[in-house]
PDB file of C-alpha atoms and ligand atoms in Angstrom:
ATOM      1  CA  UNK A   1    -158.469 -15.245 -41.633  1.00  0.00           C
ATOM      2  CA  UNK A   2    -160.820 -14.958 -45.207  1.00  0.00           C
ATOM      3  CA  UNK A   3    -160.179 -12.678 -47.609  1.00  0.00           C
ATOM      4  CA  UNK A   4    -163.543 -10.646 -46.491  1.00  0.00           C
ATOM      5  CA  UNK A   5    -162.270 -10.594 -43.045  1.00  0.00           C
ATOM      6  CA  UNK A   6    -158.903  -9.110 -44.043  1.00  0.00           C
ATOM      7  CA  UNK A   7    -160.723  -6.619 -46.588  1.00  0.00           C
ATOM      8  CA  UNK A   8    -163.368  -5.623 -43.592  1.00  0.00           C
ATOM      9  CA  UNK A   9    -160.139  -4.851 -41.050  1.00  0.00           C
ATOM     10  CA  UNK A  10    -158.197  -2.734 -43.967  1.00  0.00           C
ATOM     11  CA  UNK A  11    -161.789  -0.997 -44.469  1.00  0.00           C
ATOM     12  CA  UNK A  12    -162.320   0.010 -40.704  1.00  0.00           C
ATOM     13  CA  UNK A  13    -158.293   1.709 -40.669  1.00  0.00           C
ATOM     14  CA  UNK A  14    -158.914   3.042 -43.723  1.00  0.00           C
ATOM     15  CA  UNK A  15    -162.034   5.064 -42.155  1.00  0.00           C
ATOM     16  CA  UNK A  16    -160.086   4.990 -39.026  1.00  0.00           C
ATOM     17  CA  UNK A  17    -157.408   7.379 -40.848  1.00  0.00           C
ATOM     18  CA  UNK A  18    -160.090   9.668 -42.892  1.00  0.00           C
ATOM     19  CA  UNK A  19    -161.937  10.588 -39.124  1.00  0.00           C
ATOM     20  CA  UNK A  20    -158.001  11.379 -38.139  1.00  0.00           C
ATOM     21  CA  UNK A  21    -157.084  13.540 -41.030  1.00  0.00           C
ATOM     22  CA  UNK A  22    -160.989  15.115 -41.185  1.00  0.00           C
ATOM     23  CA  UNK A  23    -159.823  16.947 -37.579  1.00  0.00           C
ATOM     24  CA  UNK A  24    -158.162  20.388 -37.372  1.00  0.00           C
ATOM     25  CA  UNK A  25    -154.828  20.923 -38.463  1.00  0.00           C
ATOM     26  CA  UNK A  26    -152.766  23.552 -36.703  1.00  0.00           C
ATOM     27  CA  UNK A  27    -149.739  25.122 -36.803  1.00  0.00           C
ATOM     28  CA  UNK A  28    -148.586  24.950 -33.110  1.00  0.00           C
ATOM     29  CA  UNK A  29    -144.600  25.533 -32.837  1.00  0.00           C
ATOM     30  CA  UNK A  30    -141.821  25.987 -35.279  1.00  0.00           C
ATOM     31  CA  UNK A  31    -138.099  25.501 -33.870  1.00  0.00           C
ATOM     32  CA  UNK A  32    -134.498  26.437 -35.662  1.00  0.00           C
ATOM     33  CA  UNK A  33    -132.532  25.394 -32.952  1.00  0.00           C
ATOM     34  CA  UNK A  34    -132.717  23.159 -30.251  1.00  0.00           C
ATOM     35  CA  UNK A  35    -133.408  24.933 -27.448  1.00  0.00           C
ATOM     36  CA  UNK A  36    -136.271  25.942 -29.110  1.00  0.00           C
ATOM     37  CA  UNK A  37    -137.701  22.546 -29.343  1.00  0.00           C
ATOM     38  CA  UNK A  38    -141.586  22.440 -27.933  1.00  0.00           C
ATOM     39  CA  UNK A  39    -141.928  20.286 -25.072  1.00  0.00           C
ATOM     40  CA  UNK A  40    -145.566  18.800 -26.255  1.00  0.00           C
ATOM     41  CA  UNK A  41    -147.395  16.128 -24.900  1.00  0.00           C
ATOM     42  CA  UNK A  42    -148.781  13.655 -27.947  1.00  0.00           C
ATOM     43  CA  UNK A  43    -147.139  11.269 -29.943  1.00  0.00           C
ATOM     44  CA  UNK A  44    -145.628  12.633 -33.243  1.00  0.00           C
ATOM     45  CA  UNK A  45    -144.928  11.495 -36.408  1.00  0.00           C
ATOM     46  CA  UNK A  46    -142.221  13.426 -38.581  1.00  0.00           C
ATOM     47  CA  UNK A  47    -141.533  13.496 -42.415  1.00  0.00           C
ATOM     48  CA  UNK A  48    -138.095  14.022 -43.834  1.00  0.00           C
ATOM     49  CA  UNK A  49    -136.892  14.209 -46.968  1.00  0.00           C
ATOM     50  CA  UNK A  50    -134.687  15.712 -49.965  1.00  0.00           C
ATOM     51  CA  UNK A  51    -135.622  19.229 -51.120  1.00  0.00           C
ATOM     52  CA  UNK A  52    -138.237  19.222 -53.826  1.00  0.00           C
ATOM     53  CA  UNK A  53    -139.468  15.116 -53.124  1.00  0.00           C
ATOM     54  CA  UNK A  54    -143.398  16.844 -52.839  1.00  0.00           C
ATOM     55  CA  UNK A  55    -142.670  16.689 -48.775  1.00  0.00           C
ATOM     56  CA  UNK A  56    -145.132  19.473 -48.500  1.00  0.00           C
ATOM     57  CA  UNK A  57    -147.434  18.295 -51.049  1.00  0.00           C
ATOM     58  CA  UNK A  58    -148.369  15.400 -49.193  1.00  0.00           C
ATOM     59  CA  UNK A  59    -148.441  16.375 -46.123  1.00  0.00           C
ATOM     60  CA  UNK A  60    -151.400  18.728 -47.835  1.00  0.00           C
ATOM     61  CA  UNK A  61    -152.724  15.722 -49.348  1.00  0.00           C
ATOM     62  CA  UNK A  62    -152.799  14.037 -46.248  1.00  0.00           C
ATOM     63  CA  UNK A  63    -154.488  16.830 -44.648  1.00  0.00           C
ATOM     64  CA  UNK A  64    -156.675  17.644 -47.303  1.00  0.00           C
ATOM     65  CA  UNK A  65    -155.010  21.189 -47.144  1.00  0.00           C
ATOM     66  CA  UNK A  66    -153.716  22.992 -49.708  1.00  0.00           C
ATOM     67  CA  UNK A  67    -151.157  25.729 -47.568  1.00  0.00           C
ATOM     68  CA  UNK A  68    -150.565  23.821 -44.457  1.00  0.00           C
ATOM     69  CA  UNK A  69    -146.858  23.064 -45.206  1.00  0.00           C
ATOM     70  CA  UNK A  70    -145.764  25.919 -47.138  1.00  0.00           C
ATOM     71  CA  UNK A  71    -144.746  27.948 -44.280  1.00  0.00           C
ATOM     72  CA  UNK A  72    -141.783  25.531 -44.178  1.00  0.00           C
ATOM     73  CA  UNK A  73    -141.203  26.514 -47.829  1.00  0.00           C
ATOM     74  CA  UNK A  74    -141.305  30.320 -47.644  1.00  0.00           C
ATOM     75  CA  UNK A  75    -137.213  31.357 -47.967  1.00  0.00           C
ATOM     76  CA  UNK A  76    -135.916  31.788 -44.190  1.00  0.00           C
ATOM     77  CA  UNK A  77    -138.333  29.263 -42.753  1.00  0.00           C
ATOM     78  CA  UNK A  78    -136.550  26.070 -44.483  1.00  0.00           C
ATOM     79  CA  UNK A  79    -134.210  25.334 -41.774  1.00  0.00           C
ATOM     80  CA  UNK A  80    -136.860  24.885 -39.145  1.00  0.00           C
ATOM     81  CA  UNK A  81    -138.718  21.836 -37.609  1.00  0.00           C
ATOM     82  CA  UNK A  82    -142.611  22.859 -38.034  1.00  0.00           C
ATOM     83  CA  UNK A  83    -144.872  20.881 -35.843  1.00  0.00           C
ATOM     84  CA  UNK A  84    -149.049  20.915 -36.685  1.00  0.00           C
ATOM     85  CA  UNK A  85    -151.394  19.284 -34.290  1.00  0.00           C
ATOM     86  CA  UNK A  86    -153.596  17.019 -35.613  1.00  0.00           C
ATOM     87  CA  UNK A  87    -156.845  16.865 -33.715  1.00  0.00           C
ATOM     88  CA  UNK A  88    -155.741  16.633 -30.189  1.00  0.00           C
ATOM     89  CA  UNK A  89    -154.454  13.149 -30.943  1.00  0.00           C
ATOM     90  CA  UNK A  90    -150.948  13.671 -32.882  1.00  0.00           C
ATOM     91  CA  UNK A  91    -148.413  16.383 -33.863  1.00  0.00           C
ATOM     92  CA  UNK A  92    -146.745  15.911 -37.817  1.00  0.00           C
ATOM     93  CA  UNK A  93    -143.441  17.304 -37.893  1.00  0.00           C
ATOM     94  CA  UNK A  94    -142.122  19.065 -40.741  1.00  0.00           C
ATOM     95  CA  UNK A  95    -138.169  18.506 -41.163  1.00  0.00           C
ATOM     96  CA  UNK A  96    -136.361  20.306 -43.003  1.00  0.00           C
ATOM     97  CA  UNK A  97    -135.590  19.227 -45.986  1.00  0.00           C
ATOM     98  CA  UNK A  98    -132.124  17.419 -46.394  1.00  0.00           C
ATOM     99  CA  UNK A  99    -129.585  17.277 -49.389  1.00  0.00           C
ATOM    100  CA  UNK A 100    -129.956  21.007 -51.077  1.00  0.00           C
ATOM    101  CA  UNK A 101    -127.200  20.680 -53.954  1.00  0.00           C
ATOM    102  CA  UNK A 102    -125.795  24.064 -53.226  1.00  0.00           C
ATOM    103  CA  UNK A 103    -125.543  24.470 -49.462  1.00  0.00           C
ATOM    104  CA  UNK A 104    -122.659  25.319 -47.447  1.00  0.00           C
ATOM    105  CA  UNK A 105    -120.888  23.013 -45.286  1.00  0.00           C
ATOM    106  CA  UNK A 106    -122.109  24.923 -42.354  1.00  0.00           C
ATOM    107  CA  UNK A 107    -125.845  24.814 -43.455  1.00  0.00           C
ATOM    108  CA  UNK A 108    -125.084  21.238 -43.588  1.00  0.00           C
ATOM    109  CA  UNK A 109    -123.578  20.730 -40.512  1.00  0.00           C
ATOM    110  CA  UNK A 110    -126.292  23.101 -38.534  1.00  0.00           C
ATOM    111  CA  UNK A 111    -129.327  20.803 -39.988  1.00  0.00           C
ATOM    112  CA  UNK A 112    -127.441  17.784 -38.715  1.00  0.00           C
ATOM    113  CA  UNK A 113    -127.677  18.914 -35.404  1.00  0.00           C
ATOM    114  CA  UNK A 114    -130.931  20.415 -35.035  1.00  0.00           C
ATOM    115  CA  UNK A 115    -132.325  17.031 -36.804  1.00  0.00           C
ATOM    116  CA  UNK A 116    -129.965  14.844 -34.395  1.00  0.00           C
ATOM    117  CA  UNK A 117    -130.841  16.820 -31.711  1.00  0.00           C
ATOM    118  CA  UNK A 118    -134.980  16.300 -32.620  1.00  0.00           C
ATOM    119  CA  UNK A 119    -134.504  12.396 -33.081  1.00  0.00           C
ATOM    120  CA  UNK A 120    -132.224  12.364 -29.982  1.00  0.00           C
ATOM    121  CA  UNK A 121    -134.840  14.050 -27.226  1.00  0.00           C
ATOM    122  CA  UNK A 122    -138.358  13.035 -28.564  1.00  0.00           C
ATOM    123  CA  UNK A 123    -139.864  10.353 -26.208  1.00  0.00           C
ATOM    124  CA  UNK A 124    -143.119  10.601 -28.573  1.00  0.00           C
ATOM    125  CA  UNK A 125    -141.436  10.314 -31.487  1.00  0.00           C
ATOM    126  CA  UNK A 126    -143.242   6.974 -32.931  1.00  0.00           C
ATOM    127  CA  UNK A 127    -142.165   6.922 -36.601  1.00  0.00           C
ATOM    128  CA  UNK A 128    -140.096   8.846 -39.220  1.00  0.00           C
ATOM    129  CA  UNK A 129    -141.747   8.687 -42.903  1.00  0.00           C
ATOM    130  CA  UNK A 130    -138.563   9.017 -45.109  1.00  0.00           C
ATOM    131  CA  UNK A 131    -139.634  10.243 -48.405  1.00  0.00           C
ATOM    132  CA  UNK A 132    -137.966   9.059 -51.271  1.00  0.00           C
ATOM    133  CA  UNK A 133    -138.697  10.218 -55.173  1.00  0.00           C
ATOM    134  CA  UNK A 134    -139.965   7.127 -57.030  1.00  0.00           C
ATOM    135  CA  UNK A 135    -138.261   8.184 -59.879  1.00  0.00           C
ATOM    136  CA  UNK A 136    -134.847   8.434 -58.095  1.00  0.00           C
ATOM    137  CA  UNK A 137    -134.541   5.706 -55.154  1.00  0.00           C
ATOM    138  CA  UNK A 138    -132.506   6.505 -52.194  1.00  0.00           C
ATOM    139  CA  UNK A 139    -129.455   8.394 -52.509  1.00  0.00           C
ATOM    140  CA  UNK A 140    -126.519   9.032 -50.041  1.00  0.00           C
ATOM    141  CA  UNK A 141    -127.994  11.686 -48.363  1.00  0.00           C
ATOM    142  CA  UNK A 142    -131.175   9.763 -47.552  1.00  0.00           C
ATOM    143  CA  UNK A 143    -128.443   6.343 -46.355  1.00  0.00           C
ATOM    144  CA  UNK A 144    -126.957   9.264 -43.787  1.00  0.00           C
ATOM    145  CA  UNK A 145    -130.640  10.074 -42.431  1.00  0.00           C
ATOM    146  CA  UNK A 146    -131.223   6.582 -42.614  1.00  0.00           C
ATOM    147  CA  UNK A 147    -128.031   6.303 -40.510  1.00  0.00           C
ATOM    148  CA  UNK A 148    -128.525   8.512 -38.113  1.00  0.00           C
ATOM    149  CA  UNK A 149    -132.614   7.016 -37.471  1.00  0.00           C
ATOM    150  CA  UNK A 150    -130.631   3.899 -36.519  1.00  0.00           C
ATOM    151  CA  UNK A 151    -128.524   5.055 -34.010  1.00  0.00           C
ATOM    152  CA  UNK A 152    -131.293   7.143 -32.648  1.00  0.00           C
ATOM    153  CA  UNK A 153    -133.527   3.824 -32.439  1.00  0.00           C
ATOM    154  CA  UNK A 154    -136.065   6.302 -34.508  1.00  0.00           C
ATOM    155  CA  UNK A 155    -138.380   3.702 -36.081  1.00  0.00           C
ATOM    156  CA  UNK A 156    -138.841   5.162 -39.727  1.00  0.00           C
ATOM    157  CA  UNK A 157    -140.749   4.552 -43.265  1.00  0.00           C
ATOM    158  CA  UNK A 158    -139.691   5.090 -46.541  1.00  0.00           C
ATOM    159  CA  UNK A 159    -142.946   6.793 -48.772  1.00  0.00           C
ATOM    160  CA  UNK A 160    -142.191   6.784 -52.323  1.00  0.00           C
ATOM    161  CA  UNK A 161    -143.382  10.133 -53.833  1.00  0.00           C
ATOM    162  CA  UNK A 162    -144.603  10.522 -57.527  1.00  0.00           C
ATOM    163  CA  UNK A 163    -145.614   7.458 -58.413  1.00  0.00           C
ATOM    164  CA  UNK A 164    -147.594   8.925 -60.991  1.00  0.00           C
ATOM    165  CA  UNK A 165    -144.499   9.852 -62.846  1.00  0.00           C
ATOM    166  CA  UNK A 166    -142.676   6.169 -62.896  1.00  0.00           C
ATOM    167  CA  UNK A 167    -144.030   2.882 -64.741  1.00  0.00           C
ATOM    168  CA  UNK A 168    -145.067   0.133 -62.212  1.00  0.00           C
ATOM    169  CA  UNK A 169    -142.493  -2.480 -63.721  1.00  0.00           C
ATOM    170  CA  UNK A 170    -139.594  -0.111 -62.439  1.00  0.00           C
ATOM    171  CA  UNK A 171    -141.621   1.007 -59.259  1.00  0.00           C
ATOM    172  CA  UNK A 172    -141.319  -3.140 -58.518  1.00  0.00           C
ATOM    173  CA  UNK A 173    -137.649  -3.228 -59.579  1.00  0.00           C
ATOM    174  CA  UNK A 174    -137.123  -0.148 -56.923  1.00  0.00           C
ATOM    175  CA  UNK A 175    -139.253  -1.274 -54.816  1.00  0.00           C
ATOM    176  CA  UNK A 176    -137.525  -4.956 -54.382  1.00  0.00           C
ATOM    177  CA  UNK A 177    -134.137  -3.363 -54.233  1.00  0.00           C
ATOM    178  CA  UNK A 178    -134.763  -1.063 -51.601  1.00  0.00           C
ATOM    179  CA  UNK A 179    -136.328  -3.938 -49.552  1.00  0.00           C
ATOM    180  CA  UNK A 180    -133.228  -5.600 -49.397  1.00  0.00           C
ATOM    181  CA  UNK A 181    -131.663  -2.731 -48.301  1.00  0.00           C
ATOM    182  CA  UNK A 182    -133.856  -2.178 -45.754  1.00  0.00           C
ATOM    183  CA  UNK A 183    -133.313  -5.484 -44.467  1.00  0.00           C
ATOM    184  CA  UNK A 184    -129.913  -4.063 -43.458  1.00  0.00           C
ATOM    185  CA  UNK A 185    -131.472  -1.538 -41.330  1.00  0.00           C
ATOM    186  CA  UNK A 186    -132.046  -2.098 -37.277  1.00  0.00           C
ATOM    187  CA  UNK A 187    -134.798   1.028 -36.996  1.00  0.00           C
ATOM    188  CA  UNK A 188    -136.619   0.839 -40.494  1.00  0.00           C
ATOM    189  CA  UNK A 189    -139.944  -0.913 -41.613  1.00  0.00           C
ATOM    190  CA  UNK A 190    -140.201  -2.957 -44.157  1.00  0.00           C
ATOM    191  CA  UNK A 191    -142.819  -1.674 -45.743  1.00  0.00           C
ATOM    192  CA  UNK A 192    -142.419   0.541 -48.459  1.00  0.00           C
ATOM    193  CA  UNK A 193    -145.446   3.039 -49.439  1.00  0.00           C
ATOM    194  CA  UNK A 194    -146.452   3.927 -53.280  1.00  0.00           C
ATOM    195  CA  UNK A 195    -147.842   7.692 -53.054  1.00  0.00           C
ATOM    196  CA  UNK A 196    -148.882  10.468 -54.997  1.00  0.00           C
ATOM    197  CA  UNK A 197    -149.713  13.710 -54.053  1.00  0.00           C
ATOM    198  CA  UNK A 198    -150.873  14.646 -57.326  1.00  0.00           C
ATOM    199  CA  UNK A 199    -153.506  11.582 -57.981  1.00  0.00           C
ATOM    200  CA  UNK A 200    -154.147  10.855 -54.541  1.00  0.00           C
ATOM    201  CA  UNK A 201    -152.345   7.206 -54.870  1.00  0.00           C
ATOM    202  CA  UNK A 202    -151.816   5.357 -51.396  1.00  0.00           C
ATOM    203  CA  UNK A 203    -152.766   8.762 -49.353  1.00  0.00           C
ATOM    204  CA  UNK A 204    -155.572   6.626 -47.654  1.00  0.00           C
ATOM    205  CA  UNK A 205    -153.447   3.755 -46.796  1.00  0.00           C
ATOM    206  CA  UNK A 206    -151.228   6.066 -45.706  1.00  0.00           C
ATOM    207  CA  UNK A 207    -153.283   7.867 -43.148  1.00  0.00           C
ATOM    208  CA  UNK A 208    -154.579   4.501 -42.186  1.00  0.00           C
ATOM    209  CA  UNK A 209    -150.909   3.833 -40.995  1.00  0.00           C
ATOM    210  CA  UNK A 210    -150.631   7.205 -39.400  1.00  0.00           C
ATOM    211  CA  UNK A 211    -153.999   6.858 -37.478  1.00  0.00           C
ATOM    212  CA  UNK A 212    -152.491   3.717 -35.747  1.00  0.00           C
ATOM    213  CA  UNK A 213    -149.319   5.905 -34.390  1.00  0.00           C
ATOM    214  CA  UNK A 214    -151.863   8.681 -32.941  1.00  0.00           C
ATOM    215  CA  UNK A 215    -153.093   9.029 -29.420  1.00  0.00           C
ATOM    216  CA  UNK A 216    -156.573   7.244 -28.906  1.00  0.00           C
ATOM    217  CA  UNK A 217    -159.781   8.845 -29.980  1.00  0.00           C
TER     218      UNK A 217
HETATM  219  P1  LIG B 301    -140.905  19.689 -51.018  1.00  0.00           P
HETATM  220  O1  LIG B 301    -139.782  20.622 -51.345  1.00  0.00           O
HETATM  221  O2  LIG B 301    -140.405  18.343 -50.658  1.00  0.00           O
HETATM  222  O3  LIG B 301    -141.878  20.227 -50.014  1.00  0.00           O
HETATM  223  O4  LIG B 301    -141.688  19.433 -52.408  1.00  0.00           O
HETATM  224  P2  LIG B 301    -143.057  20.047 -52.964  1.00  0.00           P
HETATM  225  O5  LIG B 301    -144.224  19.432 -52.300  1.00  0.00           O
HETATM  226  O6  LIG B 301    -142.968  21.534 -52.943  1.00  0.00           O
HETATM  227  O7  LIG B 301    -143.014  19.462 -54.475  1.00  0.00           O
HETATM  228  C1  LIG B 301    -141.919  19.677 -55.322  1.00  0.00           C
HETATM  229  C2  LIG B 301    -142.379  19.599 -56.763  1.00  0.00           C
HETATM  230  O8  LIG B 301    -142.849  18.290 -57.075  1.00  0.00           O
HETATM  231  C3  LIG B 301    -143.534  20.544 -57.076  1.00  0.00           C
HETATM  232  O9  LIG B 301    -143.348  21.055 -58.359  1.00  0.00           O
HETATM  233  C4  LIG B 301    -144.753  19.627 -57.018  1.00  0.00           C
HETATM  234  O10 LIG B 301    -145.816  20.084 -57.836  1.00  0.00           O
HETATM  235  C5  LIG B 301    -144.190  18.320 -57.536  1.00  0.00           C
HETATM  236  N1  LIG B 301    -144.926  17.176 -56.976  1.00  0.00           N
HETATM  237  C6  LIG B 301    -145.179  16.931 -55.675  1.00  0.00           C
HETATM  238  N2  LIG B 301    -145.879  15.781 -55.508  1.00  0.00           N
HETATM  239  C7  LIG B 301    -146.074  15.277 -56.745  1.00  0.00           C
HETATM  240  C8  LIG B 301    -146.730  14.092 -57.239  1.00  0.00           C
HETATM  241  O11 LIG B 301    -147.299  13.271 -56.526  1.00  0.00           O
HETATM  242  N3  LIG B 301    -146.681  13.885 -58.589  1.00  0.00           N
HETATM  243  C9  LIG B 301    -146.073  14.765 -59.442  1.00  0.00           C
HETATM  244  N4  LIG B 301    -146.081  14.462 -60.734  1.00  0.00           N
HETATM  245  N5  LIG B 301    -145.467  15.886 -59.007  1.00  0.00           N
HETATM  246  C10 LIG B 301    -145.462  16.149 -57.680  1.00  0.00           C
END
């Protein structure tokens, strides 16, 4: 295949993700424990991540929203899996976010569950976007999600956040290292994503991936 040919199929998922992400986005179900867990019928796509990596930022980019995911910011609502229906044709989930320096043991252990318990029963479930600061690379408590996405056979992406805020020489060093350490990984892709809420970086490419995971149109 030419060049043109390749550039022509990135254009058509690239417009392919902007009718996606032009729908309605609604909040449909929130959950803090597992019984509470919406039985819903379209594929999903969730997005995890440490406190404070601009989780809900892009997920408003994405949406071209600008309060979508706060409600999983507002104090109270943090520990709770927030699903949005995109369109009829796929649900983003909200997870909450992982690796708070000051939470108790018990916090800890009652967001393992409810996230094992999510990865564990979700048929629909097609991919995981792991979101990683740029600036910072994974850490221990994104290897443990990590972990637990490959014993759940949860297919999963790591999304570099911020990219705005890192040099592209280091982004490459990062990048390259955390390929190899993917390779070690069963359930993850090996493609990494470069975004930025802030200056829109790799938010079309990025809904061009999503659009592929969604029901058809
Ligand atoms: P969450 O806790 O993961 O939902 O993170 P937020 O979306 O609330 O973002 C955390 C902080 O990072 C906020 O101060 C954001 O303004 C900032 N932030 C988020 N995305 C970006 C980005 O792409 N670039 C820069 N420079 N800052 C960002």
């Amino acid at each position: 295949m030419d060049n043109s040919e390749t550039d022509k199929q990135q254009a058509a998922l690239i417009e392919q993700g902007r009718l996606l992400f032009a729908k309605e986005c609604q909040f449909v179900a929130g959950a803090a424990t597992w019984d509470r867990l919406p039985d819903l019928p379209l594929n999903e796509v969730a997005f995890a991540g440490r406190s404070n990596v601009g989780k809900s930022s892009l997920i408003n980019a994405l949406t071209n929203r600008n309060t979508l995911a706060r409600t999983s910011n507002t104090p109270g609502r943090t520990q709770q899996i927030n699903f949005f229906d995109l369109g009829g044709r796929l649900y983003l989930v909200d997870l909450p976010g992982h690796g708070y320096a000051k939470v108790s043991k018990t916090k800890v252990a009652a967001w393992t569950q409810l996230v094992n318990d999510y990865l564990k029963g979700r048929p629909k479930l097609r991919r995981v976007c792991l979101l990683v600061d740029a600036r910072h690379g994974l850490k221990d408590v994104d290897r443990d999600i990590m972990t637990m996405l490959d014993v759940a056979a949860v297919n999963y992406q790591i999304i570099l956040t911020k990219v705005d805020k890192t040099k592209q020489s280091e982004l490459n060093a990062l990048i390259k290292k955390t390929e190899s350490e993917l390779k070690k990984r069963p359930a993850a892709h090996p493609h990494i994503f470069q975004t930025s809420s802030l200056k829109g970086i790799g938010v079309e490419e990025l809904r061009a991936e999503l659009a592929t995971l969604a029901e058809p149109a």
